[in-house]
CSV table of C-alpha atoms in Angstrom, one decimal:
chain,number,residue,atom,x,y,z
P,1,MET,CA,-3.6,-26.7,47.8
P,2,ASN,CA,-2.6,-30.2,48.8
P,3,GLY,CA,0.4,-32.2,47.5
P,4,ALA,CA,-1.7,-34.5,45.3
P,5,THR,CA,-3.4,-31.5,43.5
P,6,LEU,CA,-0.1,-29.8,43.1
P,7,THR,CA,1.4,-33.0,41.5
P,8,GLN,CA,-1.6,-33.4,39.2
P,9,CYS,CA,-1.1,-29.7,38.0
P,10,SER,CA,2.6,-30.2,37.4
P,11,SER,CA,1.9,-33.3,35.4
P,12,ALA,CA,-0.7,-31.6,33.3
P,13,VAL,CA,1.6,-28.8,32.5
P,14,LEU,CA,4.3,-31.2,31.4
P,15,HIS,CA,1.9,-33.3,29.2
P,16,ARG,CA,0.7,-30.1,27.5
P,17,ARG,CA,4.2,-29.0,26.7
P,18,PRO,CA,4.5,-27.7,23.1
P,19,ALA,CA,7.6,-28.3,21.0
P,20,ASN,CA,10.0,-25.4,20.7
P,21,LYS,CA,7.8,-22.8,22.3
P,22,LEU,CA,9.2,-19.6,23.7
P,23,ALA,CA,8.5,-19.0,27.3
P,24,ALA,CA,8.2,-15.9,29.3
P,25,ASN,CA,12.0,-15.6,29.8
P,26,GLY,CA,12.4,-14.9,26.1
P,27,VAL,CA,14.7,-17.9,25.5
P,28,ASN,CA,12.8,-21.1,25.2
P,29,GLY,CA,10.3,-23.3,26.9
P,30,ASP,CA,12.8,-25.7,28.6
P,31,SER,CA,13.7,-23.6,31.6
P,32,TYR,CA,10.0,-23.0,32.4
P,33,TYR,CA,9.0,-26.7,32.2
P,34,ARG,CA,12.1,-27.8,34.1
P,35,ALA,CA,10.9,-25.4,37.0
P,36,ALA,CA,7.4,-26.8,36.8
P,37,ALA,CA,8.7,-30.4,37.0
P,38,LYS,CA,10.4,-29.5,40.3
P,39,GLY,CA,7.0,-28.7,41.8
P,40,ALA,CA,8.1,-25.1,42.5
P,41,VAL,CA,4.8,-23.5,41.8
P,42,GLU,CA,2.5,-22.6,44.8
P,43,ILE,CA,-0.8,-20.9,44.6
P,44,ILE,CA,-1.4,-18.7,47.7
P,45,GLY,CA,-4.6,-16.5,47.7
P,46,GLY,CA,-4.7,-16.7,43.9
P,47,LYS,CA,-1.1,-15.4,43.4
P,48,LYS,CA,1.4,-17.6,41.6
P,49,MET,CA,4.9,-17.7,43.0
P,50,GLY,CA,8.0,-19.8,42.3
P,51,ASN,CA,11.2,-19.9,40.4
P,52,GLY,CA,9.4,-20.8,37.2
P,53,GLY,CA,7.3,-17.7,37.0
P,54,SER,CA,7.9,-14.0,36.6
P,55,GLY,CA,6.6,-13.0,40.0
P,56,ASN,CA,9.8,-13.7,41.9
P,57,GLY,CA,11.4,-10.4,41.2
P,58,ARG,CA,14.4,-11.8,39.4
P,59,ALA,CA,15.4,-10.4,36.0
P,60,SER,CA,14.7,-12.8,33.1
P,61,PHE,CA,18.3,-13.1,31.9
P,62,LEU,CA,19.4,-14.4,35.3
P,63,SER,CA,17.6,-17.7,34.4
P,64,TRP,CA,19.4,-18.3,31.2
P,65,THR,CA,21.8,-21.2,31.0
P,66,LEU,CA,24.4,-22.4,28.5
P,67,GLN,CA,21.7,-24.8,27.2
P,68,ASP,CA,19.5,-21.9,26.5
P,69,ALA,CA,22.2,-20.2,24.5
P,70,VAL,CA,22.8,-23.3,22.4
P,71,TYR,CA,19.1,-23.6,21.9
P,72,VAL,CA,18.8,-20.0,20.7
P,73,ALA,CA,21.8,-20.5,18.3
P,74,ARG,CA,20.3,-23.7,16.9
P,75,HIS,CA,16.6,-22.7,16.6
P,76,HIS,CA,16.7,-18.8,16.3
P,77,TRP,CA,19.9,-18.4,14.1
P,78,ILE,CA,18.3,-15.6,12.0
P,79,PRO,CA,18.2,-13.1,14.9
P,80,CYS,CA,21.7,-14.2,15.8
P,81,VAL,CA,22.9,-13.3,12.3
P,82,PHE,CA,21.2,-9.9,12.6
P,83,ALA,CA,22.8,-9.4,16.0
P,84,MET,CA,26.2,-9.9,14.4
P,85,GLY,CA,25.2,-7.6,11.7
P,86,LEU,CA,24.4,-4.9,14.2
P,87,LEU,CA,27.9,-5.2,15.8
P,88,PHE,CA,29.5,-5.2,12.4
P,89,PHE,CA,27.8,-2.1,11.1
P,90,MET,CA,28.2,-0.2,14.4
P,91,GLY,CA,32.0,-0.7,13.8
P,92,VAL,CA,31.6,0.5,10.2
P,93,GLU,CA,29.5,3.5,11.1
P,94,TYR,CA,31.7,4.8,13.9
P,95,THR,CA,34.9,4.5,11.7
P,96,LEU,CA,33.5,5.7,8.4
P,97,ARG,CA,34.8,8.8,6.7
P,98,MET,CA,31.8,11.0,5.9
P,99,VAL,CA,31.3,12.2,2.3
P,100,PRO,CA,32.1,15.9,2.1
P,101,ALA,CA,29.3,18.3,1.1
P,102,SER,CA,31.1,19.2,-2.0
P,103,SER,CA,31.3,15.5,-3.3
P,104,PRO,CA,28.5,13.5,-4.9
P,105,PRO,CA,26.9,10.8,-2.8
P,106,PHE,CA,28.6,7.4,-2.5
P,107,ASP,CA,26.4,4.8,-4.0
P,108,LEU,CA,27.3,1.1,-4.2
P,109,GLY,CA,24.7,0.5,-6.9
P,110,PHE,CA,26.2,3.1,-9.1
P,111,ILE,CA,29.6,1.5,-8.7
P,112,ALA,CA,28.3,-2.0,-9.6
P,113,THR,CA,26.4,-0.6,-12.7
P,114,ARG,CA,29.2,1.5,-14.2
P,115,PRO,CA,29.6,-0.8,-17.3
P,116,LEU,CA,25.9,-0.6,-18.0
P,117,HIS,CA,26.0,3.2,-17.5
P,118,ARG,CA,28.7,3.5,-20.0
P,119,LEU,CA,26.9,1.3,-22.5
P,120,LEU,CA,23.7,3.3,-22.2
P,121,SER,CA,25.5,6.6,-22.5
P,122,SER,CA,27.1,5.4,-25.7
P,123,SER,CA,23.9,4.0,-27.2
P,124,PRO,CA,20.9,6.4,-26.8
P,125,GLN,CA,18.7,4.0,-28.9
P,126,LEU,CA,19.4,1.1,-26.4
P,127,ASN,CA,18.5,3.4,-23.5
P,128,THR,CA,15.4,4.4,-25.2
P,129,LEU,CA,14.4,0.8,-25.8
P,130,PHE,CA,15.0,-0.1,-22.1
P,131,ALA,CA,12.9,2.9,-21.1
P,132,ALA,CA,10.1,1.8,-23.3
P,133,LEU,CA,10.2,-1.7,-21.9
P,134,ASN,CA,10.3,-0.3,-18.3
P,135,THR,CA,7.3,1.9,-19.1
P,136,ALA,CA,5.5,-1.2,-20.4
P,137,PHE,CA,6.1,-2.9,-17.1
P,138,VAL,CA,4.8,0.0,-15.2
P,139,GLY,CA,1.6,-0.4,-17.3
P,140,MET,CA,1.4,-4.0,-16.4
P,141,GLN,CA,1.6,-3.2,-12.7
P,142,THR,CA,-1.0,-0.4,-13.0
P,143,ALA,CA,-3.4,-2.7,-15.0
P,144,TYR,CA,-3.1,-5.7,-12.6
P,145,ILE,CA,-3.7,-3.5,-9.5
P,146,LEU,CA,-6.8,-1.8,-11.0
P,147,TRP,CA,-8.0,-5.3,-12.4
P,148,THR,CA,-8.0,-6.7,-8.9
P,149,TRP,CA,-10.4,-3.9,-7.7
P,150,LEU,CA,-12.6,-3.2,-10.7
P,151,ILE,CA,-13.0,-6.7,-12.1
P,152,GLU,CA,-12.3,-9.1,-9.2
P,153,GLY,CA,-13.7,-6.8,-6.5
P,154,ARG,CA,-10.7,-7.0,-4.3
P,155,PRO,CA,-9.6,-3.5,-3.3
P,156,ARG,CA,-6.6,-4.3,-1.1
P,157,ALA,CA,-3.9,-3.8,-3.7
P,158,THR,CA,-5.5,-0.6,-4.9
P,159,ILE,CA,-5.8,0.8,-1.3
P,160,SER,CA,-2.1,-0.2,-0.8
P,161,ALA,CA,-1.0,1.6,-3.9
P,162,LEU,CA,-3.0,4.8,-2.8
P,163,PHE,CA,-1.3,4.6,0.6
P,164,MET,CA,2.1,4.1,-0.9
P,165,PHE,CA,2.0,6.9,-3.5
P,166,THR,CA,0.6,9.4,-1.0
P,167,PHE,CA,3.4,8.8,1.4
P,168,ARG,CA,6.0,8.8,-1.3
P,169,GLY,CA,4.7,12.3,-2.3
P,170,ILE,CA,5.0,13.5,1.2
P,171,LEU,CA,8.5,12.2,1.8
P,172,GLY,CA,9.7,13.0,-1.8
P,173,TYR,CA,8.6,16.6,-1.3
P,174,SER,CA,10.0,16.8,2.2
P,175,THR,CA,13.5,15.8,1.2
P,176,GLN,CA,14.2,16.7,-2.4
P,177,LEU,CA,17.4,14.9,-3.3
P,178,PRO,CA,19.8,16.2,-6.0
P,179,LEU,CA,19.6,14.5,-9.4
P,180,PRO,CA,22.5,11.9,-9.6
P,181,GLN,CA,25.4,12.9,-11.8
P,182,GLY,CA,25.2,11.2,-15.1
P,183,PHE,CA,21.4,10.8,-15.2
P,184,LEU,CA,20.3,9.3,-18.5
P,185,GLY,CA,16.7,10.4,-19.2
P,186,SER,CA,14.5,9.4,-22.1
P,187,GLY,CA,11.3,10.5,-23.8
P,188,MET,CA,10.0,6.9,-23.4
P,189,ASP,CA,10.3,6.9,-19.6
P,190,PHE,CA,7.5,7.1,-17.1
P,191,PRO,CA,6.9,9.9,-16.0
P,192,VAL,CA,6.9,10.8,-19.8
P,193,GLY,CA,10.1,12.7,-20.5
P,194,ASN,CA,11.3,12.7,-16.9
P,195,VAL,CA,10.3,16.4,-16.5
P,196,SER,CA,10.4,16.0,-12.8
P,197,PHE,CA,10.0,13.2,-10.3
P,198,PHE,CA,10.6,12.3,-6.7
P,199,LEU,CA,13.7,10.3,-6.1
P,200,PHE,CA,12.8,8.9,-2.7
P,201,TYR,CA,11.4,6.4,-2.8
P,202,SER,CA,11.0,4.4,-6.0
P,203,GLY,CA,7.2,4.1,-6.9
P,204,HIS,CA,8.2,1.7,-9.8
P,205,VAL,CA,9.7,-0.8,-7.4
P,206,ALA,CA,7.1,-0.5,-4.8
P,207,GLY,CA,4.1,-0.8,-7.1
P,208,SER,CA,5.7,-4.0,-8.5
P,209,VAL,CA,6.0,-5.4,-5.0
P,210,ILE,CA,2.4,-4.6,-4.2
P,211,ALA,CA,1.2,-6.5,-7.4
P,212,SER,CA,3.5,-9.4,-6.7
P,213,LEU,CA,2.3,-9.8,-3.0
P,214,ASP,CA,-1.3,-9.9,-4.3
P,215,MET,CA,-0.5,-12.5,-6.9
P,216,ARG,CA,1.0,-14.7,-4.2
P,217,ARG,CA,-2.2,-14.2,-2.0
P,218,MET,CA,-4.2,-15.5,-5.1
P,219,HIS,CA,-1.7,-18.4,-5.7
P,220,ARG,CA,-0.6,-16.9,-9.1
P,221,TRP,CA,2.9,-18.0,-8.5
P,222,GLU,CA,4.2,-17.9,-12.0
P,223,LEU,CA,3.0,-14.4,-12.5
P,224,ALA,CA,4.4,-13.3,-9.2
P,225,TRP,CA,7.8,-14.7,-10.0
P,226,LEU,CA,7.7,-13.1,-13.4
P,227,PHE,CA,7.0,-9.7,-11.7
P,228,ASP,CA,9.8,-10.3,-9.3
P,229,VAL,CA,12.3,-10.9,-12.1
P,230,LEU,CA,11.2,-7.9,-14.0
P,231,ASN,CA,11.5,-5.8,-10.9
P,232,VAL,CA,15.0,-6.8,-10.4
P,233,LEU,CA,15.8,-6.0,-14.1
P,234,GLN,CA,14.0,-2.7,-13.5
P,235,ALA,CA,16.1,-1.8,-10.5
P,236,VAL,CA,19.3,-2.6,-12.4
P,237,ARG,CA,18.2,-0.4,-15.3
P,238,LEU,CA,17.3,2.5,-12.9
P,239,LEU,CA,20.7,2.3,-11.3
P,240,GLY,CA,22.4,2.1,-14.6
P,241,THR,CA,20.6,5.2,-15.9
P,242,ARG,CA,21.2,7.0,-12.5
P,243,GLY,CA,17.4,7.3,-12.2
P,244,HIS,CA,17.4,6.4,-8.5
P,245,TYR,CA,19.8,5.9,-5.7
P,246,THR,CA,20.2,2.5,-4.2
P,247,ILE,CA,18.4,3.5,-1.1
P,248,ASP,CA,15.4,4.6,-3.1
P,249,LEU,CA,15.1,1.1,-4.6
P,250,ALA,CA,15.6,-0.6,-1.2
P,251,VAL,CA,13.0,1.4,0.5
P,252,GLY,CA,10.6,0.9,-2.4
P,253,VAL,CA,10.6,-2.7,-1.7
P,254,GLY,CA,10.0,-2.1,2.0
P,255,ALA,CA,7.3,0.4,1.3
P,256,GLY,CA,5.4,-2.1,-0.9
P,257,ILE,CA,5.4,-4.7,1.8
P,258,LEU,CA,4.6,-2.1,4.5
P,259,PHE,CA,1.6,-0.6,2.7
P,260,ASP,CA,0.3,-3.9,1.6
P,261,CYS,CA,0.2,-4.9,5.3
P,262,LEU,CA,-1.4,-1.6,6.3
P,263,ALA,CA,-4.1,-2.0,3.5
P,264,GLY,CA,-4.8,-5.5,4.8
P,265,LYS,CA,-5.3,-4.2,8.4
P,266,TYR,CA,-7.5,-1.5,6.9
P,267,GLU,CA,-9.7,-4.0,5.3
P,268,GLN,CA,-9.9,-6.1,8.6
P,269,SER,CA,-10.8,-3.1,10.7
P,270,LYS,CA,-13.6,-2.1,8.3
P,271,SER,CA,-14.8,-5.7,8.2
P,272,LYS,CA,-15.0,-5.9,12.0
P,273,MET,CA,-16.7,-2.6,12.1
P,274,GLY,CA,-19.3,-3.8,9.6
P,275,SER,CA,-19.9,-7.0,11.5
P,276,ALA,CA,-20.3,-5.1,14.7
P,277,ALA,CA,-22.8,-2.8,13.2
P,278,LYS,CA,-24.8,-5.7,11.7
P,279,GLU,CA,-24.9,-7.4,15.0
P,280,SER,CA,-26.0,-4.2,16.8
P,281,LEU,CA,-28.9,-3.9,14.2
P,282,LEU,CA,-30.0,-7.6,14.6
P,283,SER,CA,-29.9,-7.2,18.3
C-alpha cells in the first residue's frame, strides 16, 4: 500500500469517528483514533499491524493513559460507583461476625419495619384489612397478565409469569427457609390463610414487576407507576408482617426483570424460526 492510499485510509477513519465510542482497549475511542492519526497502521498480506490495533501482542491496559482514566470517571461513572461498592462490601464481608446457627437471621427490613410490626400485632383488624388489600392487588396483577394474552393476544407477560413461578417453585422447594419469628398471618392473605408458601422468592413482587414492565412497553405509564407504588407498599407490608425476608423481595424484583427478558427472547426465537420455516416453504 502506497503512502497516498494510507493517508486516505487514516483520513477516512478520522472522519467516521463516532462520539464517545468505546474502542477495543475497553476504555474509549480516543486512544484508537490518536494511533490512527499517526499513520501507524500497515496492511501486509491482509494482516493489520500497528500500535492502534490488538495484533501487537501488548496487553490492553498498557495503552491506558491518565486522560483515559479521566474519561472513564466522567462518562462511565456508574461502573465506577459499583467498583467502589465492590471494595466496600469486600471489607464488610471479610470483617463481618457471622450470625450463629442458634440465632434468628439478621434482616435490615425487619429492623426498619419494627413500628409497623408492633402496630399490626396490636391491631388484628388492621392486619386483616392490609391483607385483603394486598390480595386485591395480586388479583389486579393476575387479571392484567391474563388480559394481555387472552384479550390483546400478547403472550409475553404470561410466558414470563409461567417461567417465574416455575423457577420460584424449584428454588423455594430446594431451600426451605424457616418461617420468620413474629409472622403475622391472615385469613385474607393470598395464599388463602397462609397454610404454607415458599419464602424465596416473592411471587407477589415478581408478578407486579412483570405487569409493570409490560405496561411500560405499551406506554401505559400512569398504570405502570401505580403498580410500582403499590408494589413498594406491598413490600413494606410483607416486611411488617414478617411474611418475607428482605432478600426474598429484592430477588423478586430481579426475577421479574430476568424472566420478562427471557420471555422476550423466547418470543424472538420462535418468530425467527417461524420466518425461516416460511421462507423454506416459499423457496
